PDB file of C-alpha atoms in Angstrom:
ATOM      1  CA  UNK A 196      -1.712 -21.242  -0.975  1.00 84.00           C
ATOM      2  CA  UNK A 197       0.863 -18.500  -0.680  1.00 90.00           C
ATOM      3  CA  UNK A 198       0.760 -14.732  -0.588  1.00 91.00           C
ATOM      4  CA  UNK A 199       3.156 -11.899   0.113  1.00 96.00           C
ATOM      5  CA  UNK A 200       2.201  -8.334   0.933  1.00 96.00           C
ATOM      6  CA  UNK A 201       3.997  -5.175   2.015  1.00 97.00           C
ATOM      7  CA  UNK A 202       1.857  -3.064   4.315  1.00 97.00           C
ATOM      8  CA  UNK A 203       2.277   0.427   5.771  1.00 96.00           C
ATOM      9  CA  UNK A 204       3.141   0.552   9.457  1.00 96.00           C
ATOM     10  CA  UNK A 205      -0.399   1.299  10.640  1.00 95.00           C
ATOM     11  CA  UNK A 206      -2.969  -0.528  12.766  1.00 93.00           C
ATOM     12  CA  UNK A 207      -5.652  -0.482  10.002  1.00 96.00           C
ATOM     13  CA  UNK A 208      -3.149  -2.195   7.672  1.00 97.00           C
ATOM     14  CA  UNK A 209      -2.434  -4.787  10.370  1.00 97.00           C
ATOM     15  CA  UNK A 210      -6.162  -5.467  10.744  1.00 98.00           C
ATOM     16  CA  UNK A 211      -6.566  -5.959   6.983  1.00 97.00           C
ATOM     17  CA  UNK A 212      -3.621  -8.331   6.569  1.00 98.00           C
ATOM     18  CA  UNK A 213      -4.586 -10.351   9.664  1.00 98.00           C
ATOM     19  CA  UNK A 214      -8.119 -10.725   8.268  1.00 97.00           C
ATOM     20  CA  UNK A 215      -6.652 -11.894   4.953  1.00 96.00           C
ATOM     21  CA  UNK A 216      -4.395 -14.468   6.646  1.00 96.00           C
ATOM     22  CA  UNK A 217      -7.323 -15.804   8.674  1.00 96.00           C
ATOM     23  CA  UNK A 218      -9.498 -16.081   5.540  1.00 95.00           C
ATOM     24  CA  UNK A 219      -6.754 -18.098   3.836  1.00 93.00           C
ATOM     25  CA  UNK A 220      -6.292 -20.298   6.909  1.00 94.00           C
ATOM     26  CA  UNK A 221     -10.031 -20.992   7.134  1.00 94.00           C
ATOM     27  CA  UNK A 222     -10.338 -21.762   3.424  1.00 92.00           C
ATOM     28  CA  UNK A 223      -7.280 -24.025   3.341  1.00 91.00           C
ATOM     29  CA  UNK A 224      -7.871 -25.521   6.810  1.00 91.00           C
ATOM     30  CA  UNK A 225      -4.137 -25.224   7.498  1.00 92.00           C
ATOM     31  CA  UNK A 226      -4.500 -24.068  11.117  1.00 90.00           C
ATOM     32  CA  UNK A 227      -7.759 -25.789  11.950  1.00 89.00           C
ATOM     33  CA  UNK A 228      -8.639 -25.343  15.604  1.00 91.00           C
ATOM     34  CA  UNK A 229      -5.792 -22.873  16.151  1.00 94.00           C
ATOM     35  CA  UNK A 230      -6.869 -19.702  14.353  1.00 95.00           C
ATOM     36  CA  UNK A 231      -7.017 -17.779  17.624  1.00 96.00           C
ATOM     37  CA  UNK A 232      -3.383 -18.665  18.356  1.00 97.00           C
ATOM     38  CA  UNK A 233      -2.293 -17.762  14.819  1.00 97.00           C
ATOM     39  CA  UNK A 234      -4.080 -14.417  15.103  1.00 98.00           C
ATOM     40  CA  UNK A 235      -2.464 -13.556  18.445  1.00 98.00           C
ATOM     41  CA  UNK A 236       1.034 -14.468  17.235  1.00 98.00           C
ATOM     42  CA  UNK A 237       0.651 -12.625  13.932  1.00 98.00           C
ATOM     43  CA  UNK A 238      -0.684  -9.474  15.611  1.00 98.00           C
ATOM     44  CA  UNK A 239       2.195  -9.515  18.097  1.00 96.00           C
ATOM     45  CA  UNK A 240       4.774  -9.937  15.316  1.00 97.00           C
ATOM     46  CA  UNK A 241       3.217  -7.134  13.264  1.00 97.00           C
ATOM     47  CA  UNK A 242       2.892  -4.814  16.261  1.00 95.00           C
ATOM     48  CA  UNK A 243       6.536  -5.436  17.185  1.00 93.00           C
ATOM     49  CA  UNK A 244       7.590  -4.710  13.599  1.00 95.00           C
ATOM     50  CA  UNK A 245       5.642  -1.441  13.586  1.00 95.00           C
ATOM     51  CA  UNK A 246       6.558  -0.205  17.070  1.00 92.00           C
ATOM     52  CA  UNK A 247      10.190  -1.319  17.239  1.00 90.00           C
ATOM     53  CA  UNK A 248      11.229  -1.755  13.595  1.00 90.00           C
ATOM     54  CA  UNK A 249       9.377   1.057  11.841  1.00 92.00           C
ATOM     55  CA  UNK A 250       9.224   3.202  14.985  1.00 91.00           C
ATOM     56  CA  UNK A 251       5.585   3.944  14.146  1.00 87.00           C
ATOM     57  CA  UNK A 252       6.425   5.633  10.829  1.00 93.00           C
ATOM     58  CA  UNK A 253       3.489   4.828   8.484  1.00 92.00           C
ATOM     59  CA  UNK A 254       5.729   5.451   5.450  1.00 94.00           C
ATOM     60  CA  UNK A 255       7.877   2.462   6.395  1.00 95.00           C
ATOM     61  CA  UNK A 256       6.704  -0.917   5.173  1.00 96.00           C
ATOM     62  CA  UNK A 257       6.378  -4.265   6.887  1.00 97.00           C
ATOM     63  CA  UNK A 258       6.429  -7.399   4.714  1.00 97.00           C
ATOM     64  CA  UNK A 259       4.135 -10.328   5.454  1.00 98.00           C
ATOM     65  CA  UNK A 260       4.337 -13.749   3.831  1.00 98.00           C
ATOM     66  CA  UNK A 261       1.875 -16.572   4.433  1.00 97.00           C
ATOM     67  CA  UNK A 262       2.217 -20.155   3.211  1.00 96.00           C
ATOM     68  CA  UNK A 263      -0.655 -22.473   3.947  1.00 94.00           C
ATOM     69  CA  UNK A 264      -1.116 -26.173   3.191  1.00 91.00           C
ATOM     70  CA  UNK A 265      -3.795 -28.340   4.786  1.00 86.00           C
ATOM     71  CA  UNK A 266      -1.430 -31.284   5.307  1.00 89.00           C
ATOM     72  CA  UNK A 267       1.597 -29.274   6.461  1.00 91.00           C
ATOM     73  CA  UNK A 268       0.181 -26.338   8.389  1.00 94.00           C
ATOM     74  CA  UNK A 269       1.030 -22.670   8.202  1.00 96.00           C
ATOM     75  CA  UNK A 270       4.205 -20.631   7.852  1.00 98.00           C
ATOM     76  CA  UNK A 271       4.117 -16.903   8.589  1.00 98.00           C
ATOM     77  CA  UNK A 272       6.981 -14.494   7.982  1.00 98.00           C
ATOM     78  CA  UNK A 273       6.985 -10.873   9.153  1.00 98.00           C
ATOM     79  CA  UNK A 274       9.892  -8.627   8.206  1.00 97.00           C
ATOM     80  CA  UNK A 275      10.585  -5.006   9.010  1.00 95.00           C
ATOM     81  CA  UNK A 276      13.337  -2.829   7.647  1.00 91.00           C
ATOM     82  CA  UNK A 277      14.293  -0.998  10.817  1.00 88.00           C
ATOM     83  CA  UNK A 278      17.191  -1.469  13.211  1.00 88.00           C
ATOM     84  CA  UNK A 279      18.377  -4.935  14.178  1.00 85.00           C
ATOM     85  CA  UNK A 280      17.845  -6.343  17.660  1.00 83.00           C
ATOM     86  CA  UNK A 281      18.806  -9.467  19.559  1.00 85.00           C
ATOM     87  CA  UNK A 282      15.662 -11.355  20.655  1.00 85.00           C
ATOM     88  CA  UNK A 283      17.687 -13.319  23.212  1.00 86.00           C
ATOM     89  CA  UNK A 284      18.260 -10.060  25.124  1.00 86.00           C
ATOM     90  CA  UNK A 285      14.549  -9.586  25.800  1.00 84.00           C
ATOM     91  CA  UNK A 286      13.928 -10.230  29.528  1.00 81.00           C
ATOM     92  CA  UNK A 287      11.887 -13.293  30.479  1.00 85.00           C
ATOM     93  CA  UNK A 288       8.412 -11.946  31.363  1.00 83.00           C
ATOM     94  CA  UNK A 289       7.759 -14.889  33.701  1.00 85.00           C
ATOM     95  CA  UNK A 290      10.568 -13.924  36.095  1.00 86.00           C
ATOM     96  CA  UNK A 291       9.443 -12.194  39.280  1.00 85.00           C
ATOM     97  CA  UNK A 292      11.225  -8.915  38.491  1.00 85.00           C
ATOM     98  CA  UNK A 293       9.417  -8.659  35.114  1.00 83.00           C
ATOM     99  CA  UNK A 294       5.905  -9.811  36.002  1.00 81.00           C
ATOM    100  CA  UNK A 295       4.550  -6.289  36.475  1.00 82.00           C
ATOM    101  CA  UNK A 296       6.370  -4.751  33.516  1.00 80.00           C
ATOM    102  CA  UNK A 297       4.063  -2.979  31.062  1.00 74.00           C
ATOM    103  CA  UNK A 298       5.977  -4.343  28.048  1.00 77.00           C
ATOM    104  CA  UNK A 299       7.983  -7.352  26.960  1.00 79.00           C
ATOM    105  CA  UNK A 300       5.433 -10.118  26.491  1.00 85.00           C
ATOM    106  CA  UNK A 301       5.050 -10.158  22.701  1.00 88.00           C
ATOM    107  CA  UNK A 302       7.827 -12.609  21.855  1.00 92.00           C
ATOM    108  CA  UNK A 303       6.830 -14.790  24.807  1.00 93.00           C
ATOM    109  CA  UNK A 304       3.221 -14.889  23.548  1.00 94.00           C
ATOM    110  CA  UNK A 305       4.316 -15.693  19.999  1.00 96.00           C
ATOM    111  CA  UNK A 306       6.367 -18.622  21.289  1.00 96.00           C
ATOM    112  CA  UNK A 307       3.432 -19.884  23.349  1.00 96.00           C
ATOM    113  CA  UNK A 308       0.969 -19.656  20.456  1.00 96.00           C
ATOM    114  CA  UNK A 309       3.069 -21.118  17.622  1.00 98.00           C
ATOM    115  CA  UNK A 310       4.961 -24.409  17.296  1.00 97.00           C
ATOM    116  CA  UNK A 311       8.156 -22.719  16.119  1.00 97.00           C
ATOM    117  CA  UNK A 312       9.408 -19.120  16.216  1.00 97.00           C
ATOM    118  CA  UNK A 313      12.783 -18.143  14.776  1.00 97.00           C
ATOM    119  CA  UNK A 314      14.495 -14.846  14.037  1.00 96.00           C
ATOM    120  CA  UNK A 315      16.740 -13.954  11.099  1.00 94.00           C
ATOM    121  CA  UNK A 316      18.364 -10.823   9.677  1.00 93.00           C
ATOM    122  CA  UNK A 317      19.393  -9.467  13.054  1.00 90.00           C
ATOM    123  CA  UNK A 318      15.920  -9.908  14.499  1.00 89.00           C
ATOM    124  CA  UNK A 319      14.216  -7.985  11.698  1.00 93.00           C
ATOM    125  CA  UNK A 320      12.568 -11.122  10.285  1.00 97.00           C
ATOM    126  CA  UNK A 321      10.449 -13.483  12.368  1.00 98.00           C
ATOM    127  CA  UNK A 322       9.432 -16.883  11.010  1.00 98.00           C
ATOM    128  CA  UNK A 323       6.561 -18.663  12.743  1.00 98.00           C
ATOM    129  CA  UNK A 324       5.182 -22.142  12.092  1.00 98.00           C
ATOM    130  CA  UNK A 325       1.962 -23.816  13.132  1.00 96.00           C
ATOM    131  CA  UNK A 326       1.897 -27.513  12.261  1.00 94.00           C
ATOM    132  CA  UNK A 327      -1.194 -29.167  10.819  1.00 86.00           C
ATOM    133  CA  UNK A 328      -3.054 -31.206  13.374  1.00 76.00           C
ATOM    134  CA  UNK A 329      -4.331 -34.566  12.263  1.00 61.00           C
ATOM    135  CA  UNK A 330      -7.860 -35.464  13.312  1.00 56.00           C
ATOM    136  CA  UNK A 331      -8.121 -38.833  15.029  1.00 51.00           C
ATOM    137  CA  UNK A 332     -10.779 -41.141  13.594  1.00 50.00           C
TER     138      UNK A 332
END
């Protein structure tokens, strides 16, 4: 199953597309047992795209792509059309000097929740993968 959608940079649009992704994941069983992690990572990616990429402008779009296969897992792509950034320059939130910072945990959370997280197009596109988990008999 695959879908692509461009959404406005608003929280209600984020809620709708996240609900759609979770419905697909449940139906296809491509992230079985890990829907909570997929939801957290997707919300973080979308929020980052809206806050940092679109700068909160609801007229700017964020693209979301979801590929889901029961035997392979799930691939999520979130792309914004704002300014580029270097994700390697984001401070490590686990270092003592950053622990009490009010921001800067989104990318860290995405990496903890998903099996793979990669950036393309100058940081404007994030690609996240969650592998299918085989059930032991």
